[in-house]
Amino acid sequence: MALHFELVTPEKLLRSEEVHMVVVPGTEGDFGVLERHAPVMSTIRDGEVKIFASAGATPETVRVEGGFAEVNAEGLTILAEKVVEEN
Amino acid sequence: MASLKELKGRIASVKSTQKITKAKQMVAAAKLRKAQAAAEAARPYAERLEKVMGSLASKVSISDSTPKLLAGTGKNEKHLLVVATSDRGLCGAFNSNIVKDVRIKAEKLIAEGKQVEFFMIGRKGRPVINRVYPGKIAGEFDTTEIKNPHYDDAKAIADELVERLEKGEFDVAWLFYSKFKSALLQEPQTQQIIPVPIEEGTDAKSTAAVDYEPDEEEILSELLPRNLTIQLFRALLENTASEQGASMTAMDNATRNAGELIDNLTIEYNRTRQAVITTELVEIISGAEAL
């Protein structure tokens, strides 16, 4: 029960890990991605990506600015224009 | 045989040359590490974006409303060759390798009866292209002020290219740069960037229904300029790393050659010195014997 999640910016590959769920700030609204999600391609707005490492865990948030999210059979890939790391 | 003074002068001059090449080599080695890390870090994004592009492009049917970046202008007459070179010399055959590929491509296109123009990124390619194809440089992007290429620089270039495309100044664009393999090996690359090349055979697997938010066209119109920017960004980064790698190798060779030259000159210098001493002794002895 794990979703392969990748967060990539033009500068570098930030994350590549197995997580439970990721909530993506899509242009037309947030959507959560779990394992075996149907294939989706969406632009994303400036906002927070919430990463749930396991079910019920406190989400980790990463601020992204602009980009794309693609869900396919391999998992979720977020191509973000910019990432503002939370400290 | 050269006089002692002459030899001394030559040794001194080769030594100072060696100092320069050695310094340049060390500078390149230090810069290389950084540039290489930047180039390698940027690869995943470019590769993934390329994949997304490929699967998206194969699904969208081409109509009149399809963005020009994907569908092209419908013609195949005017070709723009975007050439990325370095701003500085002392990097061996780095720039000439890129320019060589450019000339091969240009000759091929001209032989096919196409119009060819050039867009230069970096200073070093310009003189050669200008000599071989006078008046064909349509534009250039000055990178002399840029130490480490940034995403925004690539964006500026991409914007200019898109503007030229909209004006109909070219139909097809090619990008030339050097891919960084290692400090010893850099591979010149020729890549079509406009319109986006659609790979055959990718659509077989990707027929699965994909939801698009908002819709395909809007995604495409956002994705295409970004893809162009990323391709350029990658070219800039790879080029910077390659330049430093080539520079390091070239300067290492130069330093070694200078060392050899110094050794040979030193031997010659010592021999000459010996000969001078021997001649002097012979003169003194024969002078004494004469008495």
Tab-separated table of C-alpha atoms in Angstrom:
chain	number	residue	atom	x	y	z
A	1	MET	CA	0.000	0.000	0.000
A	2	ALA	CA	2.364	2.650	-1.122
A	3	LEU	CA	2.296	5.330	-3.702
A	4	HIS	CA	5.478	6.158	-5.520
A	5	PHE	CA	5.832	9.913	-5.272
A	6	GLU	CA	8.316	12.116	-7.044
A	7	LEU	CA	8.747	15.851	-6.656
A	8	VAL	CA	11.010	17.407	-9.249
A	9	THR	CA	12.077	20.993	-9.906
A	10	PRO	CA	14.188	22.230	-12.815
A	11	GLU	CA	17.133	22.481	-10.452
A	12	LYS	CA	16.911	19.040	-8.934
A	13	LEU	CA	14.995	15.920	-7.947
A	14	LEU	CA	13.690	16.772	-4.508
A	15	ARG	CA	11.799	13.674	-3.467
A	16	SER	CA	11.520	10.157	-4.677
A	17	GLU	CA	9.865	8.002	-2.079
A	18	GLU	CA	7.012	5.670	-1.180
A	19	VAL	CA	4.192	7.448	0.613
A	20	HIS	CA	0.621	6.741	1.613
A	21	MET	CA	-1.147	9.698	0.067
A	22	VAL	CA	-0.387	13.047	-1.469
A	23	VAL	CA	-2.804	15.961	-1.742
A	24	VAL	CA	-2.053	18.006	-4.841
A	25	PRO	CA	-3.212	21.616	-5.296
A	26	GLY	CA	-4.684	21.289	-8.785
A	27	THR	CA	-5.817	24.310	-10.775
A	28	GLU	CA	-9.389	23.123	-10.517
A	29	GLY	CA	-9.172	22.112	-6.891
A	30	ASP	CA	-7.145	19.955	-4.567
A	31	PHE	CA	-7.118	16.242	-5.130
A	32	GLY	CA	-5.709	13.422	-3.098
A	33	VAL	CA	-3.748	10.682	-4.770
A	34	LEU	CA	-3.600	7.215	-3.318
A	35	GLU	CA	-2.066	4.104	-4.759
A	36	ARG	CA	-3.664	2.907	-8.019
A	37	HIS	CA	-5.240	6.267	-8.735
A	38	ALA	CA	-6.668	6.643	-12.232
A	39	PRO	CA	-4.303	8.374	-14.681
A	40	VAL	CA	-4.630	12.144	-14.423
A	41	MET	CA	-2.703	15.033	-15.779
A	42	SER	CA	-3.273	18.386	-14.197
A	43	THR	CA	-1.711	21.774	-13.954
A	44	ILE	CA	-1.171	22.948	-10.414
A	45	ARG	CA	-1.615	26.338	-8.831
A	46	ASP	CA	0.616	27.931	-6.225
A	47	GLY	CA	-0.140	26.119	-3.035
A	48	GLU	CA	0.814	23.399	-0.649
A	49	VAL	CA	1.439	19.776	-1.463
A	50	LYS	CA	0.528	17.637	1.533
A	51	ILE	CA	2.457	14.429	1.892
A	52	PHE	CA	1.084	11.710	4.177
A	53	ALA	CA	3.842	9.234	4.871
A	54	SER	CA	1.325	6.747	6.326
A	55	ALA	CA	-2.413	6.660	6.958
A	56	GLY	CA	-3.316	9.049	9.748
A	57	ALA	CA	0.121	10.578	9.991
A	58	THR	CA	0.546	14.333	10.263
A	59	PRO	CA	1.023	15.617	6.742
A	60	GLU	CA	4.245	17.199	5.665
A	61	THR	CA	3.662	20.293	3.555
A	62	VAL	CA	5.764	21.617	0.722
A	63	ARG	CA	4.945	24.897	-0.978
A	64	VAL	CA	5.108	24.727	-4.741
A	65	GLU	CA	4.634	27.410	-7.364
A	66	GLY	CA	3.251	26.408	-10.720
A	67	GLY	CA	3.826	23.217	-12.572
A	68	PHE	CA	2.266	19.881	-13.387
A	69	ALA	CA	1.158	16.743	-11.721
A	70	GLU	CA	0.955	13.478	-13.565
A	71	VAL	CA	-0.516	10.290	-12.216
A	72	ASN	CA	0.188	7.133	-14.164
A	73	ALA	CA	0.636	3.460	-13.452
A	74	GLU	CA	4.048	4.097	-11.917
A	75	GLY	CA	2.863	6.678	-9.445
A	76	LEU	CA	2.613	10.409	-8.993
A	77	THR	CA	5.083	12.861	-10.466
A	78	ILE	CA	4.938	16.545	-9.637
A	79	LEU	CA	6.941	18.775	-11.921
A	80	ALA	CA	7.059	22.035	-10.003
A	81	GLU	CA	8.407	25.265	-11.356
A	82	LYS	CA	9.561	26.332	-7.932
A	83	VAL	CA	9.572	24.827	-4.475
A	84	VAL	CA	9.713	26.854	-1.296
A	85	GLU	CA	11.028	24.539	1.392
A	86	GLU	CA	9.373	24.875	4.774
A	87	ASN	CA	11.773	25.262	7.611
B	1	MET	CA	73.330	26.315	-31.020
B	2	ALA	CA	71.386	28.852	-29.029
B	3	SER	CA	73.321	30.923	-26.545
B	4	LEU	CA	72.973	30.429	-22.797
B	5	LYS	CA	71.075	33.670	-22.403
B	6	GLU	CA	68.579	32.746	-25.116
B	7	LEU	CA	67.932	29.350	-23.545
B	8	LYS	CA	67.419	30.908	-20.142
B	9	GLY	CA	64.856	33.264	-21.615
B	10	ARG	CA	62.988	30.456	-23.306
B	11	ILE	CA	62.863	28.354	-20.160
B	12	ALA	CA	61.488	31.315	-18.235
B	13	SER	CA	58.792	31.970	-20.828
B	14	VAL	CA	57.659	28.338	-20.996
B	15	LYS	CA	57.577	28.259	-17.207
B	16	SER	CA	55.263	31.245	-17.037
B	17	THR	CA	53.011	29.683	-19.691
B	18	GLN	CA	52.898	26.542	-17.604
B	19	LYS	CA	51.864	28.585	-14.600
B	20	ILE	CA	48.920	29.986	-16.530
B	21	THR	CA	47.746	26.632	-17.857
B	22	LYS	CA	48.126	25.079	-14.440
B	23	ALA	CA	46.084	27.823	-12.799
B	24	LYS	CA	43.380	27.521	-15.468
B	25	GLN	CA	43.320	23.782	-14.970
B	26	MET	CA	42.770	24.119	-11.254
B	27	VAL	CA	40.086	26.735	-11.710
B	28	ALA	CA	38.315	24.478	-14.208
B	29	ALA	CA	38.548	21.507	-11.867
B	30	ALA	CA	36.960	23.478	-9.056
B	31	LYS	CA	34.212	24.858	-11.288
B	32	LEU	CA	33.637	21.505	-12.913
B	33	ARG	CA	32.462	19.882	-9.725
B	34	LYS	CA	29.793	22.505	-9.225
B	35	ALA	CA	28.706	22.601	-12.845
B	36	GLN	CA	28.560	18.831	-13.029
B	37	ALA	CA	26.393	18.607	-9.936
B	38	ALA	CA	24.028	21.234	-11.361
B	39	ALA	CA	23.806	19.477	-14.705
B	40	GLU	CA	23.131	16.107	-13.143
B	41	ALA	CA	20.554	17.491	-10.741
B	42	ALA	CA	18.605	18.992	-13.626
B	43	ARG	CA	18.409	15.774	-15.598
B	44	PRO	CA	15.464	14.091	-13.817
B	45	TYR	CA	13.104	17.006	-14.446
B	46	ALA	CA	14.008	17.243	-18.106
B	47	GLU	CA	13.680	13.494	-18.573
B	48	ARG	CA	10.297	13.330	-16.875
B	49	LEU	CA	8.978	16.348	-18.687
B	50	GLU	CA	10.093	14.798	-21.942
B	51	LYS	CA	8.150	11.656	-21.059
B	52	VAL	CA	5.029	13.622	-20.178
B	53	MET	CA	5.393	15.642	-23.377
B	54	GLY	CA	5.772	12.507	-25.435
B	55	SER	CA	2.676	10.853	-24.068
B	56	LEU	CA	0.643	14.038	-24.290
B	57	ALA	CA	1.761	14.977	-27.786
B	58	SER	CA	0.904	11.567	-29.159
B	59	LYS	CA	-2.650	11.858	-27.831
B	60	VAL	CA	-3.568	15.303	-29.023
B	61	SER	CA	-4.912	15.452	-32.531
B	62	ILE	CA	-3.297	18.181	-34.541
B	63	SER	CA	-5.695	20.848	-35.708
B	64	ASP	CA	-5.490	24.529	-36.592
B	65	SER	CA	-5.732	25.516	-32.971
B	66	THR	CA	-2.836	23.349	-31.888
B	67	PRO	CA	-0.016	25.541	-30.581
B	68	LYS	CA	2.749	26.182	-33.085
B	69	LEU	CA	5.341	24.834	-30.692
B	70	LEU	CA	3.851	21.382	-31.156
B	71	ALA	CA	2.405	21.404	-34.620
B	72	GLY	CA	4.932	23.680	-36.284
B	73	THR	CA	3.994	26.347	-38.768
B	74	GLY	CA	2.955	23.798	-41.327
B	75	LYS	CA	6.002	24.587	-43.406
B	76	ASN	CA	9.500	23.253	-43.414
B	77	GLU	CA	11.385	26.023	-45.164
B	78	LYS	CA	13.201	28.224	-42.686
B	79	HIS	CA	15.429	26.530	-40.172
B	80	LEU	CA	16.863	28.261	-37.137
B	81	LEU	CA	19.955	26.690	-35.656
B	82	VAL	CA	20.326	27.590	-32.014
B	83	VAL	CA	23.983	27.187	-31.159
B	84	ALA	CA	25.131	27.169	-27.544
B	85	THR	CA	28.864	27.677	-27.084
B	86	SER	CA	31.044	29.004	-24.299
B	87	ASP	CA	32.196	32.570	-23.716
B	88	ARG	CA	35.789	31.760	-23.038
B	89	GLY	CA	38.522	29.928	-24.837
B	90	LEU	CA	41.239	27.717	-23.363
B	91	CYS	CA	38.933	24.738	-23.454
B	92	GLY	CA	40.425	22.611	-26.195
B	93	ALA	CA	38.199	21.485	-29.028
B	94	PHE	CA	34.982	22.098	-27.069
B	95	ASN	CA	33.609	24.931	-29.201
B	96	SER	CA	34.965	23.672	-32.500
B	97	ASN	CA	33.284	20.309	-31.924
B	98	ILE	CA	29.920	22.009	-31.517
B	99	VAL	CA	30.479	24.271	-34.494
B	100	LYS	CA	31.553	21.298	-36.589
B	101	ASP	CA	28.186	19.637	-35.968
B	102	VAL	CA	26.407	22.882	-36.743
B	103	ARG	CA	28.166	23.146	-40.082
B	104	ILE	CA	27.355	19.559	-41.007
B	105	LYS	CA	23.681	20.166	-40.254
B	106	ALA	CA	23.638	23.534	-42.008
B	107	GLU	CA	25.271	22.107	-45.139
B	108	LYS	CA	22.733	19.314	-45.191
B	109	LEU	CA	19.806	21.709	-44.866
B	110	ILE	CA	21.191	24.067	-47.495
B	111	ALA	CA	21.723	21.126	-49.843
B	112	GLU	CA	18.039	20.301	-49.368
B	113	GLY	CA	17.198	23.840	-50.446
B	114	LYS	CA	16.156	25.139	-47.023
B	115	GLN	CA	16.876	28.554	-45.610
B	116	VAL	CA	19.199	28.516	-42.651
B	117	GLU	CA	19.695	31.116	-39.961
B	118	PHE	CA	21.540	31.049	-36.672
B	119	PHE	CA	20.829	32.076	-33.117
B	120	MET	CA	23.944	32.212	-31.000
B	121	ILE	CA	24.137	31.608	-27.266
B	122	GLY	CA	27.619	32.426	-26.010
B	123	ARG	CA	30.414	34.328	-27.651
B	124	LYS	CA	32.806	31.766	-29.048
B	125	GLY	CA	30.766	30.297	-31.858
B	126	ARG	CA	30.008	33.623	-33.448
B	127	PRO	CA	33.212	34.412	-35.387
B	128	VAL	CA	33.298	31.039	-37.122
B	129	ILE	CA	29.633	31.023	-38.078
B	130	ASN	CA	29.843	34.617	-39.206
B	131	ARG	CA	32.800	33.808	-41.440
B	132	VAL	CA	31.293	30.716	-43.031
B	133	TYR	CA	27.719	31.991	-43.304
B	134	PRO	CA	28.014	35.791	-43.406
B	135	GLY	CA	24.903	37.713	-42.439
B	136	LYS	CA	23.015	34.614	-41.384
B	137	ILE	CA	23.097	35.259	-37.640
B	138	ALA	CA	19.534	36.205	-36.813
B	139	GLY	CA	20.102	36.906	-33.160
B	140	GLU	CA	22.117	36.103	-30.108
B	141	PHE	CA	21.913	35.823	-26.388
B	142	ASP	CA	24.711	37.276	-24.322
B	143	THR	CA	25.826	34.970	-21.534
B	144	THR	CA	29.021	36.798	-20.571
B	145	GLU	CA	27.420	38.128	-17.409
B	146	ILE	CA	26.091	34.743	-16.356
B	147	LYS	CA	28.309	32.622	-14.181
B	148	ASN	CA	25.925	29.801	-13.436
B	149	PRO	CA	23.008	29.406	-15.796
B	150	HIS	CA	19.695	29.955	-14.093
B	151	TYR	CA	16.225	28.826	-15.057
B	152	ASP	CA	15.269	32.442	-15.767
B	153	ASP	CA	18.053	32.775	-18.336
B	154	ALA	CA	16.698	29.791	-20.202
B	155	LYS	CA	13.251	31.335	-19.949
B	156	ALA	CA	14.466	34.574	-21.533
B	157	ILE	CA	15.896	32.640	-24.469
B	158	ALA	CA	12.747	30.545	-24.799
B	159	ASP	CA	10.566	33.668	-24.814
B	160	GLU	CA	12.628	35.189	-27.575
B	161	LEU	CA	12.414	32.019	-29.650
B	162	VAL	CA	8.652	31.805	-29.204
B	163	GLU	CA	8.321	35.441	-30.257
B	164	ARG	CA	10.327	34.792	-33.406
B	165	LEU	CA	8.233	31.728	-34.140
B	166	GLU	CA	5.025	33.722	-33.781
B	167	LYS	CA	6.387	36.298	-36.215
B	168	GLY	CA	7.057	33.498	-38.647
B	169	GLU	CA	10.795	34.035	-38.728
B	170	PHE	CA	11.427	30.316	-38.782
B	171	ASP	CA	9.594	27.005	-39.095
B	172	VAL	CA	11.923	24.548	-37.453
B	173	ALA	CA	14.481	25.105	-34.715
B	174	TRP	CA	17.459	22.951	-33.866
B	175	LEU	CA	19.508	23.134	-30.720
B	176	PHE	CA	23.237	22.437	-30.580
B	177	TYR	CA	25.131	21.933	-27.374
B	178	SER	CA	27.563	19.545	-25.784
B	179	LYS	CA	26.393	16.840	-23.443
B	180	PHE	CA	28.605	16.206	-20.468
B	181	LYS	CA	29.697	12.582	-20.148
B	182	SER	CA	32.893	12.968	-18.160
B	183	ALA	CA	35.807	15.361	-17.864
B	184	LEU	CA	37.407	13.524	-20.759
B	185	LEU	CA	34.358	13.059	-22.915
B	186	GLN	CA	31.793	15.581	-24.100
B	187	GLU	CA	29.354	14.703	-26.835
B	188	PRO	CA	28.062	17.379	-29.180
B	189	GLN	CA	24.293	17.068	-29.519
B	190	THR	CA	21.891	18.000	-32.278
B	191	GLN	CA	18.304	18.176	-31.174
B	192	GLN	CA	15.100	19.391	-32.747
B	193	ILE	CA	13.290	21.662	-30.305
B	194	ILE	CA	10.572	23.321	-32.401
B	195	PRO	CA	8.225	21.753	-33.232
B	196	VAL	CA	8.435	19.130	-30.528
B	197	PRO	CA	9.480	15.874	-32.136
B	198	ILE	CA	6.797	13.245	-31.642
B	199	GLU	CA	8.204	9.836	-31.075
B	200	GLU	CA	6.609	7.038	-32.990
B	201	GLY	CA	5.308	4.067	-31.097
B	202	THR	CA	4.676	5.853	-27.822
B	203	ASP	CA	0.925	5.895	-28.265
B	204	ALA	CA	0.482	2.131	-28.182
B	205	LYS	CA	0.932	1.952	-24.436
B	206	SER	CA	-0.594	5.260	-23.507
B	207	THR	CA	-4.089	4.706	-24.866
B	208	ALA	CA	-5.346	4.371	-21.299
B	209	ALA	CA	-7.891	7.031	-20.502
B	210	VAL	CA	-6.228	9.944	-18.798
B	211	ASP	CA	-8.164	12.697	-17.139
B	212	TYR	CA	-6.983	16.145	-18.010
B	213	GLU	CA	-7.466	19.081	-15.701
B	214	PRO	CA	-8.293	21.624	-17.068
B	215	ASP	CA	-8.211	20.161	-20.629
B	216	GLU	CA	-5.584	18.954	-23.054
B	217	GLU	CA	-5.210	22.204	-24.901
B	218	GLU	CA	-4.749	24.319	-21.847
B	219	ILE	CA	-2.257	21.905	-20.415
B	220	LEU	CA	-0.417	21.838	-23.705
B	221	SER	CA	-0.271	25.586	-23.970
B	222	GLU	CA	1.331	25.694	-20.545
B	223	LEU	CA	3.524	22.701	-20.988
B	224	LEU	CA	5.021	23.548	-24.364
B	225	PRO	CA	6.807	26.784	-23.440
B	226	ARG	CA	7.980	25.144	-20.254
B	227	ASN	CA	9.325	22.195	-22.153
B	228	LEU	CA	11.241	24.521	-24.465
B	229	THR	CA	12.665	26.390	-21.498
B	230	ILE	CA	13.743	23.191	-19.851
B	231	GLN	CA	15.446	21.913	-22.973
B	232	LEU	CA	17.374	25.167	-23.206
B	233	PHE	CA	18.128	25.156	-19.507
B	234	ARG	CA	19.476	21.660	-19.752
B	235	ALA	CA	21.601	22.643	-22.746
B	236	LEU	CA	23.062	25.572	-20.816
B	237	LEU	CA	23.891	23.452	-17.802
B	238	GLU	CA	25.346	20.605	-19.815
B	239	ASN	CA	27.372	23.106	-21.786
B	240	THR	CA	28.800	24.729	-18.674
B	241	ALA	CA	29.845	21.376	-17.275
B	242	SER	CA	31.261	20.260	-20.615
B	243	GLU	CA	33.184	23.492	-21.023
B	244	GLN	CA	34.854	23.091	-17.653
B	245	GLY	CA	35.569	19.433	-18.328
B	246	ALA	CA	37.089	20.162	-21.713
B	247	SER	CA	39.029	23.043	-20.262
B	248	MET	CA	40.422	20.910	-17.473
B	249	THR	CA	41.564	18.179	-19.839
B	250	ALA	CA	43.037	20.610	-22.347
B	251	MET	CA	44.905	22.518	-19.664
B	252	ASP	CA	46.176	19.321	-18.090
B	253	ASN	CA	47.681	18.350	-21.438
B	254	ALA	CA	49.104	21.815	-21.934
B	255	THR	CA	50.709	21.773	-18.503
B	256	ARG	CA	52.265	18.402	-19.182
B	257	ASN	CA	53.579	19.502	-22.572
B	258	ALA	CA	55.075	22.619	-21.037
B	259	GLY	CA	56.782	20.430	-18.418
B	260	GLU	CA	58.326	18.266	-21.124
B	261	LEU	CA	59.481	21.305	-23.022
B	262	ILE	CA	61.097	22.715	-19.887
B	263	ASP	CA	62.913	19.424	-19.254
B	264	ASN	CA	64.293	19.353	-22.779
B	265	LEU	CA	65.342	22.974	-22.648
B	266	THR	CA	67.018	22.461	-19.281
B	267	ILE	CA	69.050	19.560	-20.640
B	268	GLU	CA	70.088	21.660	-23.608
B	269	TYR	CA	70.948	24.541	-21.302
B	270	ASN	CA	73.165	22.351	-19.107
B	271	ARG	CA	74.882	20.860	-22.139
B	272	THR	CA	75.658	24.278	-23.510
B	273	ARG	CA	76.982	25.395	-20.137
B	274	GLN	CA	79.277	22.357	-19.996
B	275	ALA	CA	80.520	23.063	-23.492
B	276	VAL	CA	81.310	26.642	-22.583
B	277	ILE	CA	83.259	25.571	-19.481
B	278	THR	CA	85.185	22.945	-21.460
B	279	THR	CA	86.117	25.472	-24.126
B	280	GLU	CA	87.351	27.875	-21.499
B	281	LEU	CA	89.471	25.196	-19.814
B	282	VAL	CA	90.980	24.157	-23.120
B	283	GLU	CA	91.883	27.766	-23.793
B	284	ILE	CA	93.554	28.195	-20.388
B	285	ILE	CA	95.463	24.915	-20.607
B	286	SER	CA	96.678	25.480	-24.106
B	287	GLY	CA	97.658	29.004	-23.057
B	288	ALA	CA	99.697	27.637	-20.138
B	289	GLU	CA	101.390	25.004	-22.288
B	290	ALA	CA	102.496	27.616	-24.770
B	291	LEU	CA	104.599	29.360	-22.134
